[in-house]
Amino acid sequence: MHIFSPPSMSLRFVPVWRRNLLVWRKLAVPSILGNLADPLIYVLGLGYGLGSMLPEVGGVPYIAFLAAGMVCSSTMNSATFEAMYSAFSRMHVQHTWDAIMNAPVDLDDVVLAELAWAASKSVLSGVAILAVVWLLGLSGSVLSLWVIALLPLIGLTFGALALAVTAMARSYDFFMYYFTLLVTPMNLLCGVFFPVEQLPAAFQAVAAFLPLTHAVAIARPLLLGQIPPDAVLHALVLLAYAAAGFYAATVLFRRRLLK
Amino acid sequence: MAVLAARNLRKSYGGAEVVAGVSFAIAPGECFGLLGPNGAGKTTTLRLCLGLTDPDHGSIELMQRPVPGEARPARARVGVVPQMDNLDPDFTVGENLLVYGRYFGLSEGAIRARIPQLLDFAGLSARAASQIQTLSGGMKRRLTLARALINDPDLIFMDEPTTGLDPQARHLIWERLKQLLAGGKTIVLTTHFMEEAERLCARLAIMDRGRFITEGSPRELILRHIEPHVVEAHGDGVMDWSDREAGKLASRLEKSGETVFCYAADPAPLLSSLANQGELRYLHRPANLEDVFLKLTGRELRD
Ligand SMILES: Nc1ncnc2c1ncn2[C@@H]1O[C@H](COP(=O)(O)OP(=O)(O)OP(=O)(O)O)[C@@H](O)[C@H]1O
Ligand SMILES: [Mg+2]
């Protein structure tokens, strides 16, 4: 196999994915609650606190505006954490990947399993926030159900990008760069807390390239009961990031582990 | 028909040739030992055979399949005990076996039916529900061995299976390996314990700096490379005695620290000379594999 050959996609990833599921199931309740706490504090704190001082944002109460941002951003965060810290532990600290690769499972299968798992876990986080949004009555449209279909794409996109970072990491400290240089700017520039149009033109241009912008651009109209303009285009951008990230991660992991 | 055959394997890391032209073939039912000092290239050789890294040169056939090309399906018939334990710390003993069996595509029922047997084999029946962190080093090693057997492999690679274990644990592992051999399994074993190699391996190779420097049965290697008797002497004035007397009486001398190792075909003259040296203490024993190993690879540290 050449280091640059396309990732081999096979169902052999399933038992590896199930391994991660089995670990998660042991701690499912605290894990879901833990993932929910952070975004919930943002939605309630900023939504009601800051929202009470603001007129409507984008034609809706601020908390309803914020809801879509938080769904996307917490899905991104969940996929990112899983594909960086947890995957790195399994690969580098516990040597779980080494054990798996002694069985008839290839590195490509393991990388695909990690991606699928990061996406799966992030979908659970996204759905949990979505459920809160519905319970708080922040979105009553049936169109908002379509967000559930968007969540796996968000998870795959940010899981794949994070895996590429993991493939280059020598220690946990390395992940701080990714958070500082990409995750935090995306949370602030991509329309999570305020409309992208509020930014100076230069920042708007940067935001247009960042994947989170495209996730929010699909999720927000859906939650507000509108059909998102250019949804296919936004989805294709996310898909392109996911594919590029996954390919880069596969090549980088091969270079690191199969030498 | 060999279960594993390697021809002229070569592998370099950063300009250093770590495996430098190694060839061997392993017959079904054999226990082949790979001995060598730290950094000799043993683990790298095993990784090449498993298709976990590509050789720079050479060819490998594992279970009649070309490696690395068909390494993945070949590994379905192979078990591995890695040098460093990598049991899954998130699971219990039983779950480790269950989850590992799934990687082989085995059915849930088949794995669950096999687990009690394997736990029994590893002497861990009472610990099925224990967390990995609560196991002793010996228990972990036995569980790793049980895990390597989950797919009922024909060939088992064991990279230093008993390093770090106490004598009781080591003897238990040896007992189990003998059982596996009696059951027709093939074993490739790396070790630093000469005693382990002498007990288990019908054939072994000593590897140094990426090369096999000798190969044969333990007995053959001793006959071929070393005098049959060894007299070890130490105590005040041993170096004087060695220069004065032993040099003439032994066919070969080695000095290590304050001890002189005298190798000889006939030990009688050495022993009678020592009998007159009241201040020296000595030990007469037959030559063993460790003497061969030290003669061929030298006494200085490797890393
Ligand atoms: N992935 C790698 N990258 C760079 N160097 C490596 C790599 N793997 C092994 N080496 C080097 O190759 C040499 C042989 O290593 P190997 O692990 O095969 O030795 P070994 O005989 O198993 O030693 P030990 O008895 O200590 O386990 C060592 O110098 C090691 O540092
Ligand atoms: Mg080794």
XYZ file of C-alpha atoms in Angstrom, chain B residues 16-238:
223
model
C 20.686 2.797 10.337
C 19.991 -0.693 9.056
C 18.018 -2.272 11.883
C 17.250 -5.497 10.023
C 20.160 -6.191 7.690
C 19.471 -9.224 5.521
C 17.604 -11.820 7.536
C 16.262 -15.109 6.123
C 14.468 -17.942 7.863
C 11.672 -20.470 7.460
C 9.513 -21.883 10.212
C 7.840 -25.276 9.950
C 4.424 -26.094 11.420
C 4.580 -27.177 15.055
C 8.026 -25.701 15.613
C 9.090 -23.362 18.406
C 11.609 -20.929 16.961
C 13.512 -18.637 19.306
C 14.955 -15.259 18.447
C 17.637 -14.146 20.885
C 19.571 -10.936 20.811
C 20.701 -7.983 22.886
C 18.555 -4.853 23.234
C 18.139 -3.124 19.897
C 19.218 -6.178 17.876
C 16.127 -5.879 15.664
C 13.926 -8.677 17.060
C 10.726 -6.670 17.447
C 11.254 -5.017 14.079
C 11.619 -8.470 12.481
C 8.312 -9.560 14.028
C 6.572 -6.358 12.884
C 7.820 -6.991 9.348
C 6.468 -10.558 9.451
C 3.060 -9.295 10.598
C 2.907 -6.728 7.810
C 2.823 -3.819 10.258
C 5.643 -2.114 8.423
C 6.971 -2.604 4.901
C 10.477 -4.024 4.384
C 12.938 -2.013 2.284
C 13.997 -5.283 0.628
C 13.111 -8.930 0.788
C 9.998 -11.060 0.783
C 7.802 -12.589 3.451
C 5.214 -15.328 3.365
C 2.952 -15.733 6.366
C 0.469 -18.620 6.386
C 1.223 -19.073 2.668
C 0.252 -15.491 1.889
C 2.558 -12.721 0.688
C 3.215 -10.005 3.268
C 2.592 -7.071 3.344
C 0.202 -7.555 0.394
C -2.082 -10.065 2.116
C -0.937 -9.508 5.671
C -4.414 -8.700 6.941
C -6.061 -12.014 6.021
C -2.866 -13.838 7.054
C -3.152 -12.327 10.536
C -6.556 -13.979 10.930
C -4.632 -17.229 11.574
C -2.018 -15.667 13.835
C -1.892 -14.642 17.502
C 0.403 -11.979 18.940
C 1.742 -11.410 22.451
C 3.389 -7.988 22.108
C 6.494 -6.943 24.008
C 4.570 -4.244 25.887
C 1.209 -5.135 27.377
C -1.568 -3.285 25.608
C -4.631 -4.742 27.269
C -7.625 -2.458 27.083
C -7.691 -0.569 30.410
C -11.300 0.496 29.897
C -12.548 -3.088 30.143
C -12.687 -6.022 32.492
C -10.743 -9.228 31.869
C -13.715 -10.910 30.169
C -14.562 -7.847 28.076
C -10.972 -7.682 26.842
C -11.377 -11.130 25.326
C -14.839 -10.430 23.938
C -13.888 -7.164 22.285
C -10.678 -8.625 20.890
C -12.531 -11.572 19.384
C -14.777 -9.155 17.510
C -11.754 -7.710 15.706
C -11.367 -11.148 14.102
C -14.917 -11.070 12.832
C -15.832 -13.979 15.116
C -19.468 -14.384 16.027
C -20.614 -13.236 19.443
C -21.668 -16.808 20.320
C -18.365 -18.328 19.245
C -16.385 -15.832 21.323
C -18.555 -16.209 24.423
C -18.250 -19.983 24.179
C -14.472 -19.732 24.030
C -13.881 -17.240 26.839
C -14.300 -19.667 29.804
C -11.759 -22.074 28.248
C -9.261 -19.275 27.711
C -9.726 -17.884 31.207
C -9.168 -21.346 32.570
C -6.034 -21.768 30.451
C -4.724 -18.462 31.797
C -5.682 -19.281 35.383
C -7.973 -16.251 35.466
C -11.387 -17.880 35.801
C -11.997 -16.136 39.108
C -10.999 -12.762 37.677
C -13.325 -12.514 34.675
C -15.009 -9.420 36.083
C -11.830 -7.722 37.362
C -10.583 -4.424 35.995
C -7.200 -4.609 34.247
C -5.633 -2.164 36.728
C -6.214 -4.655 39.553
C -4.200 -7.461 37.908
C -0.594 -8.317 38.760
C 2.055 -8.258 36.043
C 1.887 -12.040 35.714
C -1.896 -12.009 35.391
C -1.717 -9.336 32.699
C 0.802 -11.380 30.769
C -1.394 -14.475 31.024
C -4.416 -12.504 29.874
C -2.400 -11.170 26.941
C -1.565 -14.785 26.072
C -5.234 -15.781 26.351
C -6.172 -12.832 24.137
C -3.672 -13.977 21.511
C -5.469 -17.344 21.423
C -8.992 -15.966 20.938
C -8.972 -16.862 17.222
C -7.427 -20.322 17.833
C -4.352 -19.313 15.800
C -1.993 -21.741 14.044
C 1.019 -19.523 14.664
C 1.723 -17.380 17.733
C 4.283 -14.572 17.885
C 5.535 -13.890 21.392
C 7.762 -10.902 21.975
C 9.484 -11.441 25.343
C 6.524 -13.203 26.970
C 8.132 -13.528 30.411
C 10.172 -10.344 30.815
C 9.481 -8.749 34.180
C 7.767 -11.803 35.674
C 8.692 -13.616 38.876
C 9.887 -17.263 38.633
C 6.456 -18.686 39.505
C 4.750 -16.675 36.791
C 7.506 -17.503 34.325
C 7.244 -21.245 34.948
C 3.484 -21.088 34.519
C 3.841 -19.360 31.142
C 6.426 -21.966 30.066
C 4.023 -24.705 31.059
C 1.302 -23.120 28.948
C 3.562 -22.666 25.958
C 4.527 -26.340 26.152
C 0.841 -27.219 26.197
C 0.298 -25.119 23.087
C 3.224 -26.802 21.334
C 1.907 -30.221 22.318
C -1.394 -29.156 20.771
C 0.347 -28.554 17.452
C 0.703 -24.761 17.502
C 3.720 -23.044 16.013
C 5.485 -20.452 18.147
C 7.965 -17.723 17.300
C 9.444 -16.384 20.503
C 11.877 -13.601 21.311
C 13.559 -13.660 24.680
C 16.482 -12.517 26.774
C 16.267 -15.618 28.954
C 18.605 -18.314 27.719
C 16.935 -20.795 30.012
C 13.610 -20.028 28.363
C 15.073 -20.595 24.926
C 16.799 -23.829 25.986
C 13.593 -25.194 27.517
C 11.174 -24.275 24.771
C 12.896 -23.801 21.447
C 13.891 -26.678 19.204
C 15.713 -24.160 17.054
C 16.909 -20.676 17.635
C 18.800 -17.837 16.069
C 20.987 -15.285 17.771
C 20.486 -11.864 16.259
C 22.841 -8.931 16.594
C 22.899 -5.589 14.790
C 20.162 -6.707 12.437
C 21.765 -10.003 11.401
C 21.385 -13.635 12.392
C 24.878 -14.469 13.585
C 24.159 -18.128 14.268
C 21.291 -20.568 14.058
C 20.569 -24.126 15.260
C 19.286 -26.171 18.203
C 20.500 -25.039 21.648
C 22.707 -28.126 21.894
C 24.178 -27.610 18.425
C 25.010 -24.004 19.214
C 26.819 -24.976 22.408
C 28.794 -27.715 20.610
C 29.615 -25.494 17.672
C 30.661 -22.323 19.451
C 31.969 -23.132 22.868
C 34.142 -25.454 24.947
C 32.050 -27.883 27.020
C 33.348 -26.820 30.463
C 33.376 -23.490 32.223
C 35.246 -22.652 35.413
C 34.347 -19.289 36.949
C 36.868 -17.991 39.457
C 36.897 -14.887 41.633
C 38.499 -13.550 44.809
C 41.663 -11.667 45.773
C 44.495 -12.292 43.335
C 42.326 -13.928 40.693
